[in-house]
Short mmCIF file of C-alpha atoms in Angstrom, two decimals:
data_model
loop_
_atom_site.label_atom_id
_atom_site.label_comp_id
_atom_site.label_asym_id
_atom_site.label_seq_id
_atom_site.Cartn_x
_atom_site.Cartn_y
_atom_site.Cartn_z
CA MET F 273 23.33 0.17 46.76
CA VAL F 274 21.39 3.16 45.41
CA GLU F 275 24.32 3.94 43.10
CA THR F 276 23.99 0.38 41.77
CA VAL F 277 20.31 0.96 41.02
CA GLU F 278 21.09 4.19 39.18
CA THR F 279 23.86 2.51 37.18
CA LEU F 280 21.64 -0.40 36.19
CA ILE F 281 18.82 1.93 35.14
CA ALA F 282 21.28 3.78 32.89
CA ARG F 283 22.46 0.48 31.39
CA ALA F 284 18.98 -0.95 30.84
CA ALA F 285 17.72 -1.33 27.30
CA PRO F 286 14.67 -3.06 25.80
CA GLY F 287 15.15 -6.80 25.75
CA HIS F 288 18.28 -6.85 27.93
CA LEU F 289 16.95 -9.22 30.57
CA TYR F 290 20.18 -9.77 32.46
CA VAL F 291 20.47 -6.06 33.30
CA LEU F 292 16.81 -6.00 34.35
CA TRP F 293 17.31 -9.05 36.59
CA ASP F 294 20.31 -7.39 38.22
CA LEU F 295 18.22 -4.27 38.67
CA TRP F 296 15.47 -6.28 40.38
CA THR F 297 18.05 -7.87 42.69
CA ALA F 298 19.33 -4.44 43.67
CA LEU F 299 15.79 -3.09 44.16
CA LEU F 300 14.75 -6.01 46.37
CA ARG F 301 17.83 -5.59 48.53
CA ALA F 302 17.15 -1.86 48.82
CA ALA F 303 13.55 -2.58 49.86
CA ALA F 304 14.78 -3.92 53.20
CA ASP F 305 16.01 -0.49 54.32
CA ARG F 306 13.61 2.43 54.37
CA GLU F 307 16.19 5.07 53.45
CA HIS F 308 17.64 2.97 50.64
CA ALA F 309 14.16 2.08 49.43
CA GLU F 310 13.15 5.73 49.16
CA ARG F 311 16.24 6.71 47.22
CA ALA F 312 16.03 3.70 44.93
CA LEU F 313 12.37 4.42 44.18
CA ASP F 314 13.24 8.04 43.42
CA ALA F 315 15.80 6.81 40.88
CA LEU F 316 13.25 4.44 39.36
CA ALA F 317 10.62 7.18 39.14
CA ALA F 318 13.04 9.26 37.05
CA ALA F 319 13.66 6.39 34.60
CA PRO F 320 12.43 6.49 30.97
CA PRO F 321 8.77 5.47 30.55
CA TRP F 322 9.57 2.37 28.48
CA LEU F 323 11.51 0.85 31.40
CA TRP F 324 8.32 0.07 33.34
CA SER F 325 6.85 -2.19 30.68
CA GLU F 326 10.20 -4.01 30.46
CA LEU F 327 10.81 -4.22 34.20
CA ASP F 328 7.42 -5.68 35.09
CA PRO F 329 7.64 -8.96 33.10
CA ALA F 330 11.34 -9.37 33.97
CA ARG F 331 10.28 -9.94 37.59
CA ARG F 332 8.35 -13.03 36.46
CA ALA F 333 10.78 -14.33 33.81
CA THR F 334 11.17 -18.10 33.79
CA TRP F 335 14.88 -18.18 34.55
CA TYR F 336 14.83 -15.50 37.23
CA GLU F 337 14.16 -16.46 40.84
CA ALA F 338 13.96 -13.31 42.87
CA PRO F 339 15.81 -13.05 46.17
CA THR F 340 14.05 -12.44 49.39
CA VAL F 341 14.48 -9.10 51.02
CA ALA F 342 17.83 -9.77 52.62
CA THR F 343 19.86 -7.83 55.14
CA ALA F 344 23.12 -9.63 54.38
CA PRO F 345 24.81 -9.99 50.98
CA GLU F 346 24.06 -13.17 49.09
CA PRO F 347 25.83 -14.72 46.07
CA ARG F 348 25.03 -13.57 42.53
CA GLY F 349 23.34 -15.78 39.96
CA LEU F 350 20.04 -17.64 39.95
CA TRP F 351 18.40 -17.76 43.39
CA ARG F 352 17.04 -20.86 45.03
CA LEU F 353 13.35 -20.97 45.78
CA ARG F 354 12.51 -20.43 49.41
CA ARG F 355 9.67 -19.29 51.59
CA LYS F 356 9.58 -15.51 51.50
CA PRO F 357 9.14 -13.60 54.75
CA PRO F 358 6.81 -10.60 54.79
CA MET F 359 8.36 -7.67 52.98
CA PRO F 360 9.07 -4.44 54.89
CA ASP F 361 6.30 -1.92 54.56
CA THR F 362 7.98 0.41 52.05
CA SER F 363 6.64 1.72 48.77
CA LEU F 364 9.43 -0.09 46.92
CA ALA F 365 8.41 -3.38 48.53
CA VAL F 366 4.81 -2.75 47.46
CA LEU F 367 5.99 -2.12 43.91
CA ALA F 368 7.94 -5.40 43.93
CA ALA F 369 4.93 -7.30 45.22
CA ALA F 370 2.78 -5.83 42.44
CA CYS F 371 4.96 -7.59 39.85
CA VAL F 372 5.12 -11.16 41.20
CA HIS F 373 3.58 -14.32 39.70
CA ASP F 374 0.92 -14.73 42.38
CA GLY F 375 -2.23 -12.87 41.36
CA HIS F 376 -3.48 -12.69 44.93
CA GLU F 377 -0.27 -10.97 45.99
CA ARG F 378 -0.48 -8.55 43.05
CA GLU F 379 -4.05 -7.70 44.05
CA ARG F 380 -3.03 -7.12 47.69
CA ALA F 381 -0.22 -4.86 46.52
CA VAL F 382 -2.60 -2.86 44.31
CA ARG F 383 -4.94 -2.34 47.27
CA HIS F 384 -2.09 -1.25 49.57
CA PRO F 385 -2.48 2.35 50.86
CA ALA F 386 0.85 3.29 49.27
CA MET F 387 -0.70 2.85 45.85
CA ARG F 388 -3.15 5.64 46.67
CA HIS F 389 -0.70 8.02 48.30
CA ASP F 390 2.68 7.56 46.58
CA PRO F 391 2.67 8.99 43.02
CA ARG F 392 5.89 7.13 42.26
CA LEU F 393 3.86 3.91 42.15
CA LEU F 394 1.47 5.20 39.50
CA PRO F 395 3.37 3.62 36.57
CA ILE F 396 3.05 0.11 37.98
CA LEU F 397 -0.57 0.82 38.90
CA VAL F 398 -1.24 1.66 35.22
CA ILE F 399 0.35 -1.62 34.15
CA ARG F 400 -1.70 -3.60 36.65
CA ALA F 401 -4.84 -1.91 35.31
CA ALA F 402 -4.11 -3.89 32.13
CA ASP F 403 -3.36 -7.10 34.06
CA TRP F 404 -4.46 -10.46 32.66
CA VAL F 405 -6.26 -11.39 35.92
CA PRO F 406 -9.68 -9.69 36.08
CA GLU F 407 -9.57 -9.19 39.86
CA VAL F 408 -6.17 -7.48 39.71
CA ARG F 409 -7.22 -5.42 36.73
CA SER F 410 -10.43 -4.28 38.42
CA ALA F 411 -8.71 -3.38 41.69
CA ALA F 412 -6.00 -1.40 39.87
CA ALA F 413 -8.57 0.41 37.72
CA ASP F 414 -10.47 1.47 40.84
CA VAL F 415 -7.35 2.94 42.43
CA LEU F 416 -6.25 4.55 39.16
CA GLU F 417 -9.66 6.15 38.71
CA GLN F 418 -9.32 7.74 42.14
CA ALA F 419 -5.87 9.06 41.23
CA LEU F 420 -7.23 10.53 37.99
CA ALA F 421 -10.25 12.11 39.67
CA THR F 422 -8.21 15.29 40.02
CA PRO F 423 -5.98 15.28 36.91
CA THR F 424 -2.95 17.26 38.02
CA VAL F 425 0.26 17.79 36.07
CA THR F 426 2.18 15.41 38.35
CA VAL F 427 -0.34 12.60 37.97
CA LEU F 428 -0.83 12.88 34.23
CA GLU F 429 2.86 13.35 33.43
CA THR F 430 3.51 10.13 35.36
CA VAL F 431 0.58 8.10 34.07
CA ALA F 432 0.29 9.12 30.42
CA PRO F 433 3.74 7.96 29.17
CA VAL F 434 3.14 4.46 30.54
CA ALA F 435 -0.50 4.28 29.41
CA VAL F 436 0.41 5.30 25.86
CA ARG F 437 2.76 2.33 25.63
CA LEU F 438 0.01 -0.06 26.74
CA GLY F 439 -2.34 0.96 23.93
CA GLY F 440 -1.38 -2.00 21.79
CA ARG F 441 -2.13 -4.58 24.48
CA ARG F 442 -5.37 -6.53 24.37
CA ARG F 443 -6.40 -5.28 27.81
CA GLY F 444 -4.82 -1.83 27.53
CA GLU F 445 -7.67 0.00 25.79
CA ALA F 446 -9.55 0.70 29.03
CA VAL F 447 -6.47 2.29 30.64
CA VAL F 448 -5.83 4.47 27.61
CA ARG F 449 -9.47 5.55 27.63
CA MET F 450 -9.30 6.48 31.33
CA VAL F 451 -6.21 8.61 30.80
CA ARG F 452 -7.68 10.26 27.69
CA ASP F 453 -10.84 11.15 29.60
CA ALA F 454 -8.73 12.62 32.39
CA ILE F 455 -6.82 14.77 29.92
CA THR F 456 -10.04 16.16 28.47
CA ARG F 457 -11.15 17.15 32.00
CA ALA F 458 -7.84 18.77 32.98
CA CYS F 459 -7.36 22.50 33.24
CA GLY F 460 -5.54 24.52 30.60
CA GLU F 461 -2.27 24.63 32.51
CA VAL F 462 -2.14 20.84 32.71
CA LEU F 463 -2.95 20.48 29.00
CA THR F 464 -0.20 22.91 28.07
CA ALA F 465 2.31 20.92 30.12
CA LEU F 466 1.31 17.62 28.48
CA ARG F 467 1.45 19.11 24.98
CA SER F 468 4.99 20.24 25.78
CA SER F 469 6.12 16.84 27.08
CA ALA F 470 9.62 15.77 26.11
CA ASP F 471 8.22 12.27 25.59
CA ILE F 472 6.98 12.40 21.99
CA PRO F 473 4.36 9.60 22.26
CA THR F 474 2.87 11.41 25.27
CA ARG F 475 2.87 14.72 23.46
CA ARG F 476 1.05 13.23 20.46
CA PHE F 477 -1.40 11.45 22.73
CA ALA F 478 -2.14 14.71 24.54
CA TYR F 479 -2.73 16.57 21.27
CA ARG F 480 -5.09 13.87 20.00
CA ALA F 481 -6.99 13.86 23.29
CA CYS F 482 -7.31 17.66 23.23
CA LEU F 483 -8.47 17.65 19.61
CA ASP F 484 -10.99 14.87 20.20
CA GLY F 485 -12.29 16.63 23.29
CA GLY F 486 -12.49 20.05 21.65
CA ARG F 487 -10.03 21.54 24.15
CA LEU F 488 -8.03 23.59 21.63
CA GLY F 489 -9.37 26.94 20.46
CA GLU F 490 -8.77 28.49 17.07
CA ALA F 491 -5.78 30.54 18.18
CA ASP F 492 -4.15 27.53 19.84
CA LEU F 493 -4.71 25.39 16.75
CA VAL F 494 -3.15 27.94 14.41
CA HIS F 495 -0.22 28.55 16.74
CA ALA F 496 0.47 24.83 17.10
CA ALA F 497 0.13 24.27 13.35
CA GLN F 498 2.76 26.96 12.81
CA HIS F 499 5.20 26.44 15.67
CA GLU F 500 4.81 22.97 17.23
CA GLU F 501 8.18 21.18 17.20
CA ASP F 502 6.81 17.71 16.47
CA VAL F 503 5.71 17.44 12.84
CA THR F 504 3.01 14.88 13.60
CA CYS F 505 1.39 17.15 16.18
CA ARG F 506 1.73 20.11 13.86
CA THR F 507 0.00 18.19 11.06
CA LEU F 508 -2.81 17.11 13.37
CA CYS F 509 -3.47 20.73 14.24
CA ALA F 510 -3.25 21.77 10.58
CA GLU F 511 -5.92 19.19 9.75
CA ALA F 512 -8.08 20.63 12.51
CA VAL F 513 -7.58 24.14 11.09
CA ALA F 514 -8.58 22.80 7.69
CA GLY F 515 -11.83 21.63 9.24
CA LEU F 516 -12.69 25.19 10.27
CA ASP F 517 -13.27 26.22 6.63
CA ARG F 518 -11.34 29.45 7.12
CA PRO F 519 -9.37 30.26 3.92
CA GLU F 520 -7.52 33.17 5.54
CA LEU F 521 -6.05 30.82 8.14
CA LEU F 522 -5.12 28.23 5.53
CA ARG F 523 -3.30 30.79 3.40
CA VAL F 524 -1.04 31.51 6.35
CA LEU F 525 -0.16 27.82 6.60
CA LEU F 526 0.97 27.66 2.98
CA ALA F 527 4.27 29.19 4.14
CA ASN F 528 4.77 26.66 6.93
CA ARG F 529 8.14 24.96 7.12
CA ALA F 530 6.54 21.50 7.46
CA ALA F 531 5.72 20.00 4.06
CA GLN F 532 2.76 18.00 5.34
CA VAL F 533 1.20 21.15 6.78
CA ARG F 534 1.60 22.98 3.47
CA ALA F 535 0.04 20.07 1.61
CA THR F 536 -2.85 19.90 4.08
CA ALA F 537 -3.52 23.64 3.78
CA LEU F 538 -3.38 23.56 -0.01
CA THR F 539 -5.72 20.56 -0.20
CA ALA F 540 -8.22 22.32 2.05
CA LEU F 541 -8.06 25.50 -0.05
CA VAL F 542 -8.77 23.55 -3.24
CA ARG F 543 -11.75 21.86 -1.63
CA LEU F 544 -13.01 25.28 -0.52
CA GLY F 545 -12.96 26.42 -4.15
CA ALA F 546 -9.61 28.21 -4.27
CA PRO F 547 -7.40 26.08 -6.57
CA GLU F 548 -5.55 29.16 -7.82
CA HIS F 549 -3.11 28.80 -4.93
CA GLY F 550 -1.71 25.65 -6.53
CA GLU F 551 0.41 27.39 -9.18
CA ARG F 552 2.63 29.22 -6.70
CA MET F 553 3.33 25.94 -4.91
CA LEU F 554 4.44 24.02 -8.02
CA GLY F 555 8.09 24.80 -7.30
CA ASP F 556 7.94 23.61 -3.69
CA GLY F 557 10.87 21.65 -2.32
CA SER F 558 8.66 18.77 -1.16
CA SER F 559 7.36 16.20 -3.62
CA VAL F 560 4.17 15.84 -1.52
CA VAL F 561 3.43 19.55 -1.88
CA ARG F 562 4.35 19.59 -5.57
CA LEU F 563 2.02 16.69 -6.33
CA THR F 564 -0.76 18.41 -4.40
CA ALA F 565 -0.09 21.64 -6.31
CA GLN F 566 -0.17 19.79 -9.64
CA TRP F 567 -3.55 18.37 -8.70
CA ALA F 568 -4.75 21.87 -7.76
CA VAL F 569 -3.63 23.33 -11.11
CA ARG F 570 -5.47 20.58 -12.96
CA ARG F 571 -8.58 21.28 -10.89
CA ALA F 572 -8.31 24.90 -12.04
CA GLY F 573 -8.15 23.76 -15.67
CA GLY F 574 -4.40 24.33 -16.14
CA ASP F 575 -1.46 22.14 -17.14
CA PRO F 576 1.27 21.97 -14.48
CA ALA F 577 3.79 20.61 -16.98
CA GLU F 578 3.47 23.80 -19.04
CA PHE F 579 4.41 25.83 -15.96
CA TYR F 580 7.59 23.78 -15.49
CA ARG F 581 8.48 23.93 -19.19
CA ARG F 582 8.18 27.69 -19.26
CA LEU F 583 10.33 28.29 -16.19
CA LEU F 584 12.98 25.73 -17.15
CA ASN F 585 13.35 27.25 -20.59
CA GLU F 586 14.04 30.56 -18.85
CA ARG F 587 16.88 28.88 -16.91
CA PRO F 588 15.98 30.13 -13.40
CA GLY F 589 18.68 30.27 -10.77
CA HIS F 590 16.50 29.71 -7.71
CA GLY F 591 14.72 26.42 -7.02
CA LEU F 592 15.98 24.88 -10.25
CA ARG F 593 16.14 21.32 -8.96
CA HIS F 594 12.54 21.45 -7.75
CA LEU F 595 11.38 22.56 -11.18
CA VAL F 596 13.31 19.73 -12.83
CA ALA F 597 11.77 17.28 -10.37
CA GLY F 598 8.30 18.70 -11.00
CA LEU F 599 8.56 18.26 -14.76
CA GLY F 600 9.70 14.69 -14.21
CA GLU F 601 6.62 14.11 -12.05
CA CYS F 602 3.97 15.37 -14.46
CA GLY F 603 5.64 15.73 -17.86
CA THR F 604 5.51 13.49 -20.92
CA PRO F 605 8.28 11.78 -22.93
CA ALA F 606 8.26 14.85 -25.18
CA ASP F 607 9.65 16.85 -22.24
CA ALA F 608 12.84 14.76 -22.02
CA PRO F 609 14.89 17.20 -24.16
CA THR F 610 14.07 19.95 -21.68
CA VAL F 611 15.54 17.92 -18.83
CA LEU F 612 18.66 16.48 -20.49
CA PRO F 613 20.82 19.67 -20.40
CA TYR F 614 20.60 19.66 -16.62
CA LEU F 615 22.46 16.33 -16.45
CA ALA F 616 25.58 18.42 -16.95
CA GLY F 617 24.63 21.16 -14.47
CA GLU F 618 27.07 22.50 -11.90
CA ASN F 619 24.86 21.78 -8.90
CA PRO F 620 24.98 18.08 -7.87
CA ARG F 621 21.39 18.17 -6.59
CA VAL F 622 20.19 19.52 -9.94
CA ARG F 623 22.05 16.72 -11.73
CA ALA F 624 20.51 14.17 -9.34
CA GLU F 625 16.98 15.42 -10.02
CA ALA F 626 17.71 15.48 -13.74
CA VAL F 627 18.73 11.81 -13.60
CA ARG F 628 15.49 10.88 -11.87
CA ALA F 629 13.38 13.04 -14.20
CA ALA F 630 15.09 11.61 -17.30
CA SER F 631 14.38 8.11 -16.07
CA ARG F 632 10.72 8.87 -15.37
CA LEU F 633 10.24 10.54 -18.75
CA GLY F 634 11.86 7.63 -20.59
CA ALA F 635 14.63 9.78 -22.05
CA GLN F 636 16.96 8.10 -24.55
CA VAL F 637 20.16 8.84 -22.66
CA ASP F 638 23.05 6.81 -21.30
CA LEU F 639 22.42 7.09 -17.56
CA ALA F 640 25.20 4.58 -16.88
CA ALA F 641 27.64 7.40 -17.64
CA MET F 642 26.37 9.14 -14.50
CA LEU F 643 27.68 6.28 -12.32
CA VAL F 644 31.10 7.95 -12.27
CA ASP F 645 29.79 11.36 -11.20
CA PRO F 646 31.86 12.88 -8.37
CA ALA F 647 28.72 13.53 -6.29
CA PRO F 648 27.39 10.52 -4.32
CA ILE F 649 23.77 11.74 -4.58
CA VAL F 650 23.96 11.71 -8.39
CA VAL F 651 25.42 8.20 -8.45
CA ARG F 652 22.71 6.96 -6.08
CA ARG F 653 19.98 8.35 -8.32
CA ALA F 654 21.60 6.78 -11.38
CA ALA F 655 21.84 3.39 -9.65
CA GLU F 656 18.17 3.61 -8.67
CA ALA F 657 17.16 4.45 -12.23
CA LEU F 658 19.22 1.56 -13.65
CA ARG F 659 18.12 -1.06 -11.13
CA THR F 660 15.44 -2.62 -13.34
CA ALA F 661 17.63 -2.51 -16.47
CA PRO F 662 21.29 -2.48 -15.45
CA PRO F 663 23.98 -1.76 -18.05
CA PRO F 664 26.16 -4.59 -19.43
CA GLU F 665 28.46 -6.21 -16.89
CA ASP F 666 31.58 -5.17 -18.79
CA ARG F 667 30.70 -1.55 -17.97
CA LEU F 668 30.20 -2.22 -14.27
CA TRP F 669 33.22 -4.33 -13.34
CA PRO F 670 35.71 -1.52 -14.14
CA LEU F 671 33.90 0.61 -11.55
CA PHE F 672 35.29 -1.74 -8.88
CA ASP F 673 38.81 -0.50 -9.49
CA SER F 674 40.41 0.43 -6.17
CA GLY F 675 41.05 3.94 -7.49
CA ARG F 676 37.34 4.63 -7.78
CA PRO F 677 35.55 6.57 -4.99
CA PRO F 678 33.61 4.43 -2.49
CA HIS F 679 30.23 5.74 -3.66
CA VAL F 680 30.96 4.61 -7.23
CA ARG F 681 32.04 1.14 -6.09
CA ARG F 682 28.99 0.89 -3.85
CA ALA F 683 26.61 1.71 -6.73
CA ALA F 684 28.30 -0.80 -9.03
CA TYR F 685 28.01 -3.41 -6.31
CA ARG F 686 24.27 -2.84 -5.93
CA LEU F 687 23.71 -3.19 -9.66
CA LEU F 688 25.89 -6.27 -10.08
CA ALA F 689 24.45 -8.00 -7.02
CA GLY F 690 21.04 -7.75 -8.65
CA THR F 691 22.10 -9.59 -11.83
CA HIS F 692 22.81 -13.10 -10.52
CA VAL F 693 24.15 -14.79 -7.43
CA TRP F 694 27.67 -15.49 -8.69
CA ASN F 695 28.22 -11.89 -9.72
CA ARG F 696 27.15 -10.94 -6.25
CA LEU F 697 29.74 -13.30 -4.73
CA LYS F 698 32.45 -12.05 -7.09
CA ALA F 699 31.64 -8.45 -6.16
CA ASP F 700 31.83 -9.31 -2.46
CA LEU F 701 35.22 -10.98 -2.88
CA ILE F 702 36.60 -8.01 -4.83
CA LEU F 703 35.41 -5.57 -2.17
CA LEU F 704 37.05 -7.70 0.52
CA ALA F 705 40.41 -6.91 -1.04
CA GLY F 706 39.63 -3.20 -1.45
CA PRO F 707 40.90 -0.25 0.59
CA ASP F 708 37.58 0.88 2.09
CA GLU F 709 36.85 -0.65 5.51
CA SER F 710 33.09 0.02 5.39
CA LEU F 711 32.80 -1.74 2.03
CA ARG F 712 34.91 -4.64 3.27
CA GLU F 713 32.66 -5.09 6.29
CA ARG F 714 29.58 -4.91 4.10
CA ALA F 715 30.99 -7.55 1.76
CA ARG F 716 31.98 -9.80 4.66
CA ALA F 717 28.46 -9.59 6.10
CA ASP F 718 26.91 -10.27 2.70
CA VAL F 719 29.01 -13.41 2.22
CA ARG F 720 27.84 -14.68 5.60
CA ASN F 721 24.23 -13.83 4.76
CA TRP F 722 24.47 -15.61 1.40
CA LEU F 723 25.89 -18.76 2.99
CA ASP F 724 23.28 -18.77 5.75
CA ARG F 725 20.18 -18.00 3.69
CA GLN F 726 20.60 -18.41 -0.06
CA ALA F 727 23.54 -20.61 -0.97
CA ALA F 728 21.45 -23.78 -0.70
CA THR F 729 19.17 -22.57 -3.51
CA ALA F 730 22.01 -21.75 -5.93
CA TYR F 731 21.21 -24.75 -8.12
CA VAL F 732 23.05 -23.53 -11.21
CA GLY F 733 26.75 -22.88 -10.84
CA PRO F 734 28.81 -20.21 -12.57
CA PRO F 735 30.25 -20.73 -16.05
CA GLU F 736 33.72 -22.22 -16.04
CA PRO F 737 35.73 -18.99 -16.57
CA LEU F 738 33.86 -17.32 -13.71
CA ARG F 739 34.30 -20.44 -11.56
CA ARG F 740 38.06 -20.26 -11.94
CA GLU F 741 38.03 -16.53 -11.22
CA LEU F 742 35.96 -17.08 -8.07
CA ALA F 743 38.34 -19.79 -6.88
CA VAL F 744 41.26 -17.37 -7.15
CA LEU F 745 39.38 -14.60 -5.35
CA ILE F 746 38.38 -16.97 -2.55
CA GLU F 747 42.01 -17.91 -2.00
CA ARG F 748 43.01 -14.24 -1.87
CA ALA F 749 40.32 -13.58 0.77
CA TYR F 750 41.49 -16.47 2.99
CA ASP F 751 42.85 -14.24 5.78
CA VAL F 752 39.70 -12.10 5.81
CA LEU F 753 37.08 -14.86 5.62
CA GLY F 754 38.77 -17.54 7.69
CA GLU F 755 39.34 -21.23 7.01
CA ARG F 756 35.79 -22.43 7.62
CA THR F 757 34.10 -19.88 5.31
CA VAL F 758 36.67 -20.47 2.58
CA ARG F 759 36.14 -24.24 2.81
CA ILE F 760 32.35 -23.85 2.50
CA LEU F 761 32.64 -21.48 -0.48
CA LYS F 762 34.94 -23.90 -2.27
CA TRP F 763 32.49 -26.71 -1.58
CA HIS F 764 29.68 -24.74 -3.23
CA LEU F 765 31.83 -24.18 -6.30
CA ARG F 766 32.67 -27.92 -6.52
CA ALA F 767 29.16 -29.16 -5.66
CA ASP F 768 27.58 -27.96 -8.87
CA GLN F 769 30.51 -29.29 -10.88
CA GLN F 770 30.08 -32.72 -9.29
CA ASP F 771 26.33 -32.71 -10.01
CA ARG F 772 27.12 -32.37 -13.69
#
């Protein structure tokens, strides 16, 4: 029975009610035996935090009628309503009672001594502290406040992950506030454990609580801004360091591996009157940092575009693509000739940045020629640049040849699908006959999506030559699409013809 509980916990996923109902059935059966109940509750206590907020409402779902605590096996399926005998006095039975429809029973469960003494019940106690019935909510909050009176690692590591996930509920703010207050009162060892939590929402919550409560010293802030694994937490600490108005600490953060931290440090330095640091960050690999550096150079009275022009004319070997990107971000149309030679560069990433920069600078260049580049990243950038003004169709259809690489065919598909609906259908039908399975599946899904959502609004049919071509392609795709889809597609082709 316990193995069943563990298996169902492993299979559970958000929204999968049938697994949760089976899990409740197994839990209620285990509640009848003290040894089984203890082991099952241990397995539940080790479950992911999100499971609790899914498991609680599943107990009260409309189509689920929970079994009584039975000692003999009963048939699977929906359970008939019956008078329930008193549940055995186990912590698991208390947990089950805390999730039922009856508010009086939920309140009695919350007030049960097990809620005060068994830390494995803390997750459901947190949920009941956000209950929709005021009496249940008040009783649960009283018990939870007692549990948080001494904020230990065990208590907070159990409570915080569930409380964080209740923050968006209408009645969850009070619970979140209680847990945040407990974190700010905890000792340093407890705070360190929470800030190292493997549960990322809990880790971020702990950092925010520590920052709001002033529980992180200067050394801890700088260390976290430099070494914290989660980028969000690292950025929060970098922002706190920026608030210290300590330029020497901010200069250290300019070399941080997180782009948002570098941008935060540079912004703070500029506001402290040190915009000269912007120039050395103009060649940064992150667009966020480059844009911040360009702003800093302008604040210092310089022209960031001139910096990029000078270095690009010197043909640097290191960081070339970032310089090309930077000139595209802040240059003028007159800078287009500086960028164009890099469209033929050896490095695919340099060519990709050159495509984007040429597009931004309005360069007079045939970017459609880059759609046959051997590097997928270059073709993607070219397709993005051409999306608002695609090349003529007679240049795109040849890119669908089965001998073309998949990334070339995919880019041509995106551009053609954006022209008009019948080109989109033709492209789908051609891909269905192609050699690439991923493209065939994509085309098959797009045909279904078009029929379900957009075909009814295709008021103008294709011109006659294209209509005949589509009819032939539909016949060729018969085995792939199936009889019903083929029949509907043919009907759409005929419908417009009949309207005329």
